[in-house]
Tab-separated table of C-alpha atoms in Angstrom:
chain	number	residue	atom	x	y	z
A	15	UNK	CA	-19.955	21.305	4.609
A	16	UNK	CA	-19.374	23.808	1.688
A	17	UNK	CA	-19.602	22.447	-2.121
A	18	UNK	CA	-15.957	23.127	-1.823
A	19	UNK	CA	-15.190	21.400	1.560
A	20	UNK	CA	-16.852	18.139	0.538
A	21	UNK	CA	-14.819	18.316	-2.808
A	22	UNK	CA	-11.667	18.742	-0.909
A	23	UNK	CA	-12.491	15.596	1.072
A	24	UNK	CA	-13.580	13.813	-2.218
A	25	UNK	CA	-10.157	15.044	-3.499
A	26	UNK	CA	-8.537	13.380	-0.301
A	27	UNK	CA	-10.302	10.140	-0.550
A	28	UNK	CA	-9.310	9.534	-4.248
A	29	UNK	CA	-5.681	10.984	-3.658
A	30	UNK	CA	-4.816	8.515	-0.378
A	31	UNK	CA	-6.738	5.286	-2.413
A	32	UNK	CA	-4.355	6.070	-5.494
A	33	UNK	CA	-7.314	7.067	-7.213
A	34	UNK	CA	-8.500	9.895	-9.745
A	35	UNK	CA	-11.256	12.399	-9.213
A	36	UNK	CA	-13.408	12.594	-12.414
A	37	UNK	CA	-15.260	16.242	-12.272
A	38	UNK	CA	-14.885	19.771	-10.805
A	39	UNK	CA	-17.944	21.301	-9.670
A	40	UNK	CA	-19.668	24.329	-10.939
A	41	UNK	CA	-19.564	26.787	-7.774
A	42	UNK	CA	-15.715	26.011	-6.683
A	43	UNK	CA	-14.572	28.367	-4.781
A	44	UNK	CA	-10.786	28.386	-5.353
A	45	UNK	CA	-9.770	30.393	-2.495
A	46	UNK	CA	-10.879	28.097	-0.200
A	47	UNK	CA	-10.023	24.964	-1.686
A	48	UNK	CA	-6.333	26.611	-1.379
A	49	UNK	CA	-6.623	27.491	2.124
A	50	UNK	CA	-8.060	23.638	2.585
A	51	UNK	CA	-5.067	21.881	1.103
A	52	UNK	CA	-2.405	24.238	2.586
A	53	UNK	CA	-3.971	23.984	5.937
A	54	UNK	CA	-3.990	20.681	6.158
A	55	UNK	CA	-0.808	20.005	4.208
A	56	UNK	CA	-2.245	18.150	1.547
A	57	UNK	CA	-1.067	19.266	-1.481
A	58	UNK	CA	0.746	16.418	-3.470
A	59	UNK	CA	-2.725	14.634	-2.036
A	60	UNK	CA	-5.179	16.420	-3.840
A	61	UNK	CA	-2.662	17.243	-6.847
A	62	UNK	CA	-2.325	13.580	-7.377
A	63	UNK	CA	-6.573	13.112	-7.300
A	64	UNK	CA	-6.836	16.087	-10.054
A	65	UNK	CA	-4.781	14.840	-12.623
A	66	UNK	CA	-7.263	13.707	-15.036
A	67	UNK	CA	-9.062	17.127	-14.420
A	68	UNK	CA	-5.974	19.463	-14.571
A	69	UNK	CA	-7.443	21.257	-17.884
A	70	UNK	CA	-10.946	22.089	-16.338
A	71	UNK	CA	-9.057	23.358	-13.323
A	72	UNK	CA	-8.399	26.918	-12.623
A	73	UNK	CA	-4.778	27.848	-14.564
A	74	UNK	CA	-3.838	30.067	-11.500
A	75	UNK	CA	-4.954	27.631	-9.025
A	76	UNK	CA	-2.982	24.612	-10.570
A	77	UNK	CA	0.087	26.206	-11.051
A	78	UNK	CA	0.277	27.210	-7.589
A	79	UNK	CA	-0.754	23.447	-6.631
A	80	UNK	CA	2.162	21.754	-8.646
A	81	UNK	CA	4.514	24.561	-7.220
A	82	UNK	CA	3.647	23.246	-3.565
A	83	UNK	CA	3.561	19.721	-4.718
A	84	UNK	CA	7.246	20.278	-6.243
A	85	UNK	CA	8.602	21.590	-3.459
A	86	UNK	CA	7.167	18.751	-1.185
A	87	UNK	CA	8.546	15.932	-3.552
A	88	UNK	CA	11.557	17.303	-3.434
A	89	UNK	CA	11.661	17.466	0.660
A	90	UNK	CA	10.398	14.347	0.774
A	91	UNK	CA	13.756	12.852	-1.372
A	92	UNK	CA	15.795	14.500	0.692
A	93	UNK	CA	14.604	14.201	4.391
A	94	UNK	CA	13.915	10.305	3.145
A	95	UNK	CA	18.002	9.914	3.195
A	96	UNK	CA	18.695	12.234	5.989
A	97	UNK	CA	16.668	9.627	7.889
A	98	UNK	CA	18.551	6.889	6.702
A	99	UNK	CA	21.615	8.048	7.228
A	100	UNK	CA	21.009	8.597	10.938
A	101	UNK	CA	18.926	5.002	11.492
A	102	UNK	CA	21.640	3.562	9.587
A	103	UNK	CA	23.835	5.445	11.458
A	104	UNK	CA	22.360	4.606	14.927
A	105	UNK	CA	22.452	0.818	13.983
A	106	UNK	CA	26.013	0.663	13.007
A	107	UNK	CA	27.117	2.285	16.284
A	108	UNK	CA	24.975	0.075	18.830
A	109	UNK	CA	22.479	2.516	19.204
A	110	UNK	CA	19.266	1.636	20.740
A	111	UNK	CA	16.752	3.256	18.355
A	112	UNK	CA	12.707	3.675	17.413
A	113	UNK	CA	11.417	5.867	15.071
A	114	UNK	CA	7.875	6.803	16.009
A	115	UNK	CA	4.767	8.166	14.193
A	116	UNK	CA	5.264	9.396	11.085
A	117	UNK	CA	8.777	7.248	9.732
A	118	UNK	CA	6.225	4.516	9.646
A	119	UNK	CA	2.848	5.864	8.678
A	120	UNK	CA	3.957	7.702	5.496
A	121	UNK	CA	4.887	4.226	3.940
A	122	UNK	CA	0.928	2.938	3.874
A	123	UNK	CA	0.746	6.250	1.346
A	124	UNK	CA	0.478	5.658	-2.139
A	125	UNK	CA	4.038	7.555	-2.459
A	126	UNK	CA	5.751	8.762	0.636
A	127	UNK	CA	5.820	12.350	-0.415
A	128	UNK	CA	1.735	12.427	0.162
A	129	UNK	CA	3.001	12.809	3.670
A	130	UNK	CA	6.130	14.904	4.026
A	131	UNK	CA	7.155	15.732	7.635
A	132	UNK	CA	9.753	18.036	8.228
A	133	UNK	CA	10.777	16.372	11.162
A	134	UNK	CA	11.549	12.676	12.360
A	135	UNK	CA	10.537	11.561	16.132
A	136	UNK	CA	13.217	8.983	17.461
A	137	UNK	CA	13.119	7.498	20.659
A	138	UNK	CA	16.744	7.188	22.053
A	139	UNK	CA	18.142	5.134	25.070
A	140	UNK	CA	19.213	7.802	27.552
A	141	UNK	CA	21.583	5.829	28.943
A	142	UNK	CA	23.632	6.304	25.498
A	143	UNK	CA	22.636	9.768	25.457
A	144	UNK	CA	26.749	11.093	25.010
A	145	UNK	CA	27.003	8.712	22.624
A	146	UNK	CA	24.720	9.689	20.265
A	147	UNK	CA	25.371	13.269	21.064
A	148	UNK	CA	28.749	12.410	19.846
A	149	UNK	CA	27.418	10.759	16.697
A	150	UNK	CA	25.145	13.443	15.993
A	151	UNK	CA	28.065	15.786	15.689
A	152	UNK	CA	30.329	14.015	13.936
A	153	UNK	CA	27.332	13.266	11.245
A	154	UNK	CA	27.409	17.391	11.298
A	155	UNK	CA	23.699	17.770	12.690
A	156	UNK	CA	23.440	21.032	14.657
A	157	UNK	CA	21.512	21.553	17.622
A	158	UNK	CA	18.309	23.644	17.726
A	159	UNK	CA	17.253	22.556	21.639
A	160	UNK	CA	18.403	20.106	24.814
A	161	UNK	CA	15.791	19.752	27.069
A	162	UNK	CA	14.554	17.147	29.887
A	163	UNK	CA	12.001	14.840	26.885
A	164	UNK	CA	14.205	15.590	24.167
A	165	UNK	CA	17.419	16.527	22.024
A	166	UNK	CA	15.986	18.716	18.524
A	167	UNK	CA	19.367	18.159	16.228
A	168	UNK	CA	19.351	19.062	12.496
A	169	UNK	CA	20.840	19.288	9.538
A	170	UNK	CA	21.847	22.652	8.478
A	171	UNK	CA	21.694	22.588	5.105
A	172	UNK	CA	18.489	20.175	4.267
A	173	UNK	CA	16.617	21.885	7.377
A	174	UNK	CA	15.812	18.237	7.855
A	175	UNK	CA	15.034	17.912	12.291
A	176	UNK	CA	15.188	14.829	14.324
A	177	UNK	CA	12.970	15.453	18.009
A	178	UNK	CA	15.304	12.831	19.651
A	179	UNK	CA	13.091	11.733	22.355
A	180	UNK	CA	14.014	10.319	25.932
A	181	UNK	CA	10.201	9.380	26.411
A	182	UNK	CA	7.667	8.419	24.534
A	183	UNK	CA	4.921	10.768	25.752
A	184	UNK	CA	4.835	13.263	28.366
A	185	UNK	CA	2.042	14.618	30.356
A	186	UNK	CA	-1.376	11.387	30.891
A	187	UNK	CA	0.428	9.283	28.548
A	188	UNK	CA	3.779	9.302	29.901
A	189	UNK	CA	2.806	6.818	32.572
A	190	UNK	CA	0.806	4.364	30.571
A	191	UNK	CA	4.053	4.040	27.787
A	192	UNK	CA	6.778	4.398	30.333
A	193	UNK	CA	8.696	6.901	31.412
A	194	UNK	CA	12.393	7.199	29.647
A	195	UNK	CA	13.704	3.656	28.956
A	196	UNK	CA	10.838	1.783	29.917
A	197	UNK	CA	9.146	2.429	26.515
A	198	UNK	CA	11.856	0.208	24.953
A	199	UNK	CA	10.403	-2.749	27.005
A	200	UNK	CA	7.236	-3.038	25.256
A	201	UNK	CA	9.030	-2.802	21.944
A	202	UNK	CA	10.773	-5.396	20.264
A	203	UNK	CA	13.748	-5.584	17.972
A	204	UNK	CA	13.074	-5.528	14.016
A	205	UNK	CA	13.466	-8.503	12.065
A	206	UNK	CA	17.274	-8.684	10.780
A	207	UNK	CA	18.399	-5.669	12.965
A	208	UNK	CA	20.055	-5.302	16.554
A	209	UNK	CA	18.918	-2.134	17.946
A	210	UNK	CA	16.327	-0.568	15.743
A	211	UNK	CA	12.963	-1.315	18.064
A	212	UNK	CA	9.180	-1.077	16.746
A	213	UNK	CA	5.790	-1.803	18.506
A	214	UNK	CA	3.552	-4.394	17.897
A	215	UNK	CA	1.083	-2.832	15.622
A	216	UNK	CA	-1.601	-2.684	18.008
A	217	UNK	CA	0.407	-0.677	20.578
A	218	UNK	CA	1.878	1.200	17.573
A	219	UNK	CA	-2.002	2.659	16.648
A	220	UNK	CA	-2.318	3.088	20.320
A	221	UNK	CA	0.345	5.645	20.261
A	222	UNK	CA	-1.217	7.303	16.380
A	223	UNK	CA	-4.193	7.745	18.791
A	224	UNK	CA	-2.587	8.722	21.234
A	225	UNK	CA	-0.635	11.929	19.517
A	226	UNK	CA	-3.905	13.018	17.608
A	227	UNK	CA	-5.986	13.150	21.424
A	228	UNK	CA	-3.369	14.834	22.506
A	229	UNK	CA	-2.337	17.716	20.086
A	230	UNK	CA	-6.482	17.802	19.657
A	231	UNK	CA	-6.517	18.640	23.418
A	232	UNK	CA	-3.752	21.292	23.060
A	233	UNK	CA	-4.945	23.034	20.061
A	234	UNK	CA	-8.517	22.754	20.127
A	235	UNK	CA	-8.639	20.504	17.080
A	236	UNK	CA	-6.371	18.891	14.202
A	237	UNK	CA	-6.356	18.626	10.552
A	238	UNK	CA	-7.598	15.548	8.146
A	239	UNK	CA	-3.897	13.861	8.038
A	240	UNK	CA	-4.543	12.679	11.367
A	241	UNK	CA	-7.818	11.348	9.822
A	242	UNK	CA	-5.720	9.747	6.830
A	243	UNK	CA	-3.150	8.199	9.246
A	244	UNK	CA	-5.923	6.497	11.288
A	245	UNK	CA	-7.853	5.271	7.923
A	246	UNK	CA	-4.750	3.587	6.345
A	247	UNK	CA	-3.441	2.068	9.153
A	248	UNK	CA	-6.633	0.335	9.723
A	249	UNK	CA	-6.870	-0.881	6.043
A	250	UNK	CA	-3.240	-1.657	5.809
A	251	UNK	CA	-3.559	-4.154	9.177
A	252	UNK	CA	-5.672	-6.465	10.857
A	253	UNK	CA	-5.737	-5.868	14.642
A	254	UNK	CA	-6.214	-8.163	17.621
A	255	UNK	CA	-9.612	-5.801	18.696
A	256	UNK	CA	-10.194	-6.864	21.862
A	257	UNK	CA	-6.722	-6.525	22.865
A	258	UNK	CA	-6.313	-3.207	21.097
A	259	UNK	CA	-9.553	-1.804	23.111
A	260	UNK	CA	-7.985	-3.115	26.529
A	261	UNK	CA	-4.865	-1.029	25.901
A	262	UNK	CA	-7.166	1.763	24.724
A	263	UNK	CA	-9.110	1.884	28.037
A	264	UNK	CA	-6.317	1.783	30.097
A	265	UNK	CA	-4.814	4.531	28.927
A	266	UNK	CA	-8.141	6.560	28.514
A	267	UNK	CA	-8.349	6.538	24.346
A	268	UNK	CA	-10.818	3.910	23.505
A	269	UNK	CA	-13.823	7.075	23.240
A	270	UNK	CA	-11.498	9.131	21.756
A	271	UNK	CA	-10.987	5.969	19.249
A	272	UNK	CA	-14.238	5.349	18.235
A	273	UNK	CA	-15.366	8.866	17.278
A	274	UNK	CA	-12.368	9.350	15.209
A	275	UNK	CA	-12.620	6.540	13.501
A	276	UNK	CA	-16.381	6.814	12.886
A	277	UNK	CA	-15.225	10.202	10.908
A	278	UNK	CA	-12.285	8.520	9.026
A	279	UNK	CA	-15.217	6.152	7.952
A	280	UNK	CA	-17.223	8.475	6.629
A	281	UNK	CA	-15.008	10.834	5.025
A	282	UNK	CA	-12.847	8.142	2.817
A	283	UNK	CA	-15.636	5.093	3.046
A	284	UNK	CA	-18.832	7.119	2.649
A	285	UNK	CA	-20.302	5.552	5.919
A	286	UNK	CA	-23.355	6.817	7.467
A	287	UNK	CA	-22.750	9.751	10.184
A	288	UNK	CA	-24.671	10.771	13.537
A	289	UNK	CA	-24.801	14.256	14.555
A	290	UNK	CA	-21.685	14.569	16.509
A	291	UNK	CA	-20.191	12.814	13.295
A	292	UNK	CA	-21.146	16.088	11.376
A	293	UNK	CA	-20.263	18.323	14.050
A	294	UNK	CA	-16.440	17.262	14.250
A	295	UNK	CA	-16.289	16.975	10.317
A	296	UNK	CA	-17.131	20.623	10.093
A	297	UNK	CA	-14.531	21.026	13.035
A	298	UNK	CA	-11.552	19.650	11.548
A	299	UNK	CA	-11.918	21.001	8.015
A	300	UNK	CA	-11.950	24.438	10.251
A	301	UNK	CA	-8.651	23.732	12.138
A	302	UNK	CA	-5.690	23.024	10.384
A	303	UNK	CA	-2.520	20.817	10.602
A	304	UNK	CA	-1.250	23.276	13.464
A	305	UNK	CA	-2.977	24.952	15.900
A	306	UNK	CA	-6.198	27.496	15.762
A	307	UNK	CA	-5.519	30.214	18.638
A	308	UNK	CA	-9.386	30.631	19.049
A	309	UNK	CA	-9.962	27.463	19.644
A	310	UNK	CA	-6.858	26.725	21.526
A	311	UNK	CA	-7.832	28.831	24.060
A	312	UNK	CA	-11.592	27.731	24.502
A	313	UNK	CA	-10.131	24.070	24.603
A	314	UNK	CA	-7.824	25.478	27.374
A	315	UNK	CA	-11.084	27.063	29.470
A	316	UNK	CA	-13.199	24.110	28.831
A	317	UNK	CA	-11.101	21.382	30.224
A	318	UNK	CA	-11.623	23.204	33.444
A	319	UNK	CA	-15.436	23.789	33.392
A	320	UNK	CA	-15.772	20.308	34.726
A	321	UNK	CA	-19.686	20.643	36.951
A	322	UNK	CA	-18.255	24.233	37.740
A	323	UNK	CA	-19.924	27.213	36.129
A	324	UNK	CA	-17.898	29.179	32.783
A	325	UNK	CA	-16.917	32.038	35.101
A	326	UNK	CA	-14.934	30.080	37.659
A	327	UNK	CA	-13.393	27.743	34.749
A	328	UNK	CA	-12.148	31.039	33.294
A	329	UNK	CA	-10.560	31.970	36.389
A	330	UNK	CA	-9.031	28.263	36.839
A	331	UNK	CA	-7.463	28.328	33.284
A	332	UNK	CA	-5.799	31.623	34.150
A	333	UNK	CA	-4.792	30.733	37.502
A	334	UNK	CA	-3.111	27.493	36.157
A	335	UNK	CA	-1.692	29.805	32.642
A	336	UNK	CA	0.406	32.023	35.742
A	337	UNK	CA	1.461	29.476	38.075
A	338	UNK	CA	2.271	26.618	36.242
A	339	UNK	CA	1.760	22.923	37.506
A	340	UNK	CA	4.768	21.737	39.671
A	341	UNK	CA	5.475	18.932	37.080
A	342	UNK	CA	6.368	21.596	34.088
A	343	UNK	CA	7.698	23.498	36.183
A	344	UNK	CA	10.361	21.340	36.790
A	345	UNK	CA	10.487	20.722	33.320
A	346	UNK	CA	11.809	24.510	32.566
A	347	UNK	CA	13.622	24.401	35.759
A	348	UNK	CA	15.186	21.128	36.390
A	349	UNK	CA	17.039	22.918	39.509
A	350	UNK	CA	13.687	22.030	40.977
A	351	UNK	CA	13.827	18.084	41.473
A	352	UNK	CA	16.700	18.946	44.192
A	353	UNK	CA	15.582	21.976	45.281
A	354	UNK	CA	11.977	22.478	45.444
A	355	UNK	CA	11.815	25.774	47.952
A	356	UNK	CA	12.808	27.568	44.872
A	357	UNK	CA	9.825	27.321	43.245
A	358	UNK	CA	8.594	30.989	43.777
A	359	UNK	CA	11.733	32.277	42.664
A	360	UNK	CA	11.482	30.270	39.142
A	361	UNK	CA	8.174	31.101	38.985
A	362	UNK	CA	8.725	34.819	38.778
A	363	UNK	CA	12.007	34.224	36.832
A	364	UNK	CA	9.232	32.543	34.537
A	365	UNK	CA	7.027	35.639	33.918
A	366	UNK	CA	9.783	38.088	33.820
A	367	UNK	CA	10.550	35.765	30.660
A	368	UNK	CA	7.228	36.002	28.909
A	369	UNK	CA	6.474	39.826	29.753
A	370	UNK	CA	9.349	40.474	27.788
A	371	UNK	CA	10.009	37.819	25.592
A	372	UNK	CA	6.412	36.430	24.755
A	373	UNK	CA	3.494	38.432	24.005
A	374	UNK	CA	1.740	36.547	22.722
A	375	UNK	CA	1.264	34.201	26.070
A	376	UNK	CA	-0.037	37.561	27.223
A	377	UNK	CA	-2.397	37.696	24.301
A	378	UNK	CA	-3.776	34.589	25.433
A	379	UNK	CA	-4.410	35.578	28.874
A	380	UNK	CA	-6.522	38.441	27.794
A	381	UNK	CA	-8.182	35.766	25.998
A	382	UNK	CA	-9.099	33.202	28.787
A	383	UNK	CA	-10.884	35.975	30.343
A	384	UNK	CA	-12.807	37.008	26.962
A	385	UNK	CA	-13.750	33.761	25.333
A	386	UNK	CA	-17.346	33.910	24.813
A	387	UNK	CA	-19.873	31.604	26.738
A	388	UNK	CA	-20.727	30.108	22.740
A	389	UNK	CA	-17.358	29.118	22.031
A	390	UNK	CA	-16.807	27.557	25.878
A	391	UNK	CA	-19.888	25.755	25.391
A	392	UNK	CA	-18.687	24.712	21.865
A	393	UNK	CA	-15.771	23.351	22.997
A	394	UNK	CA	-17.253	21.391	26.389
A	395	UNK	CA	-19.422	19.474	24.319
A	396	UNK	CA	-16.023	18.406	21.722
A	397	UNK	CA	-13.591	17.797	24.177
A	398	UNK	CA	-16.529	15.517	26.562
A	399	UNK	CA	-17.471	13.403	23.275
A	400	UNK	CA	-13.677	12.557	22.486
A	401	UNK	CA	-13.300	11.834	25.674
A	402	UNK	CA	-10.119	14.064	25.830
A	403	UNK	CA	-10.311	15.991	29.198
A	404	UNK	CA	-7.984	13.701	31.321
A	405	UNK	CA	-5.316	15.016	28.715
């Protein structure tokens, strides 16, 4: 790590702990440490660690720092009561309900606005799905998408989104949470409500796990929050671990698990770190809170090298980037589940889409075929320590 990379963590340690960073080093380079906290969407974070440093801080650098930080504050405020309206909403009108991920993981922040989300992740009973349609729109929410996993409804003034989801997971994880419905069986109801459901908070860091693996095996990699989620949920709770590691191998997390957490360790506790410790430090202070296209596509190639050689994983990846899996196909073509024989048809319908629409899925082609053996080998090695290839 850089002088300024290992501040930036510093910064992120003090900043999650409520705590107050007490020098700036010599050689900062400013640049960077902007591109860190921007990246990685920690800006009220690291704002709230320098506050007894502001003066010996860059003038340029720290008024564009409380800019983002006042902008973030003031999200947080009001996508805080957008949420509340439609939970409180949802539990007035007998609406099965469970917010997921972040509505629950921001609270174990020293002030909720450390970790703003633009968006809230609901799971909704699909068997009410006209219902809350119908609530939705008379709340005045406008919809961005319906698909098969998910209504994306928001509010058009705030810009606040709810991802209304109709599973918990899709893809590996689908099956081990349930599909649709079935997630709502291994909830529970909260304590002095009727239909707003939470997980046992065992199964509930199952599924934090779970969505960091997973957008880690899309993009190639994921930025510290994740790291921050992971450290304060184990500090904030005291987990059954031998149950929690059952549920972890069962669903094909528990390696995935144990590396992260032996990072979250050593970036916020200052434990000791092996080599592939170091490795995926360096790693996620590269990526960011959203995806790295470089990486996204050498993640792609390696998950297909499996005891194959780089050439023929290449291949695979673009074979399987034309001619989608069956599954997603009838995803973007639900036509499909009744009549299967059209599958050629949607698959050309498909392409004619993206040649014209998407040229960027094109892009990435050309890249599948270019990535260089380094990068592939780079890649093989991060995805087969996680333990993230079944994803």
């Amino acid at each position: 790590m850089t002088i300024t990379e290992r501040f930036f963590v510093e910064c992120v340690k003090r900043g999650i702990k409520g705590e107050k960073i007490d020098y700036v080093p010599d050689k900062l380079d400013y640049k960077q440490f902007y591109n860190l906290y921007v990246s990685h969407s920690m800006s009220v974070v690291v704002c709230r660690a320098l506050e007894n440093v502001k003066d010996n801080i860059d003038v340029q650098f720290y008024t564009a720092l409380k800019a983002s930080v006042a902008r973030h504050v003031m999200l947080d405020i009001q996508s805080e009561y957008d949420v509340n309206t439609l939970l409180t909403a949802f539990e007035n009108n007998g609406i099965k309900h469970m917010p997921l991920k972040g509505y629950h993981i921001k609270k174990l922040y020293p002030s909720t606005d450390m970790r703003y989300t633009s968006d809230c992740d609901v799971l909704i009973d699909e068997n009410q799905l006209k219902q809350v349609r119908a609530l939705v729109n008379e709340l005045g929410l406008a919809t961005k998408r319906h698909d098969e996993h998910h209504d994306i409804v928001y509010y058009p003034q705030t810009k606040t989104i709810f991802e209304l989801h109709k599973t918990i997971f899709v893809g590996k994880l689908e099956k081990y949470f349930g599909k649709g419905n079935e997630g709502f069986n291994r909830a529970h109801v909260k304590d002095g409500t009727k239909y707003f459901y939470e997980f046992d908070r065992e199964l509930f860091y199952v599924s934090i796990l779970g969505h960091s693996a997973y957008h880690f095996a899309e993009s190639g990699g994921v930025g510290i929050r994740h790291l921050t989620d992971v450290y304060l949920y184990r500090k904030a709770y005291n987990l059954d671990e031998n149950y929690l590691d059952d549920e972890l191998k069962k669903c094909g997390l528990l390696q995935f698990k144990n590396q992260f957490e032996k990072l979250a360790y050593y970036f916020f506790d200052d434990a000791k770190a092996d080599e592939f410790t170091l490795k995926l430090a360096d790693h996620i202070l590269e990526s960011s809170l959203l995806a790295n296209d470089k990486r996204k596509v050498a993640s792609s190639v390696a998950q297909n090298v499996g005891d194959g050689d780089k050439n023929n994983a290449r291949k695979k990846s673009i074979w399987k980037k034309i001619f989608l899996p069956t599954e997603q196909m009838k995803f973007l073509f639900p036509i499909l589940k009744k009549a299967i024989f059209l599958l050629p048809f949607c698959h050309v319908i498909r392409w004619l889409k993206v040649l014209f629409t998407r040229p960027k899925a094109i892009a990435q082609l050309k890249n599948m075929q270019t990535v260089n053996s380094e990068d592939l080998s780079y890649m093989v090695e991060i995805r087969n320590e996680l333990g993230i290839n079944h994803l």
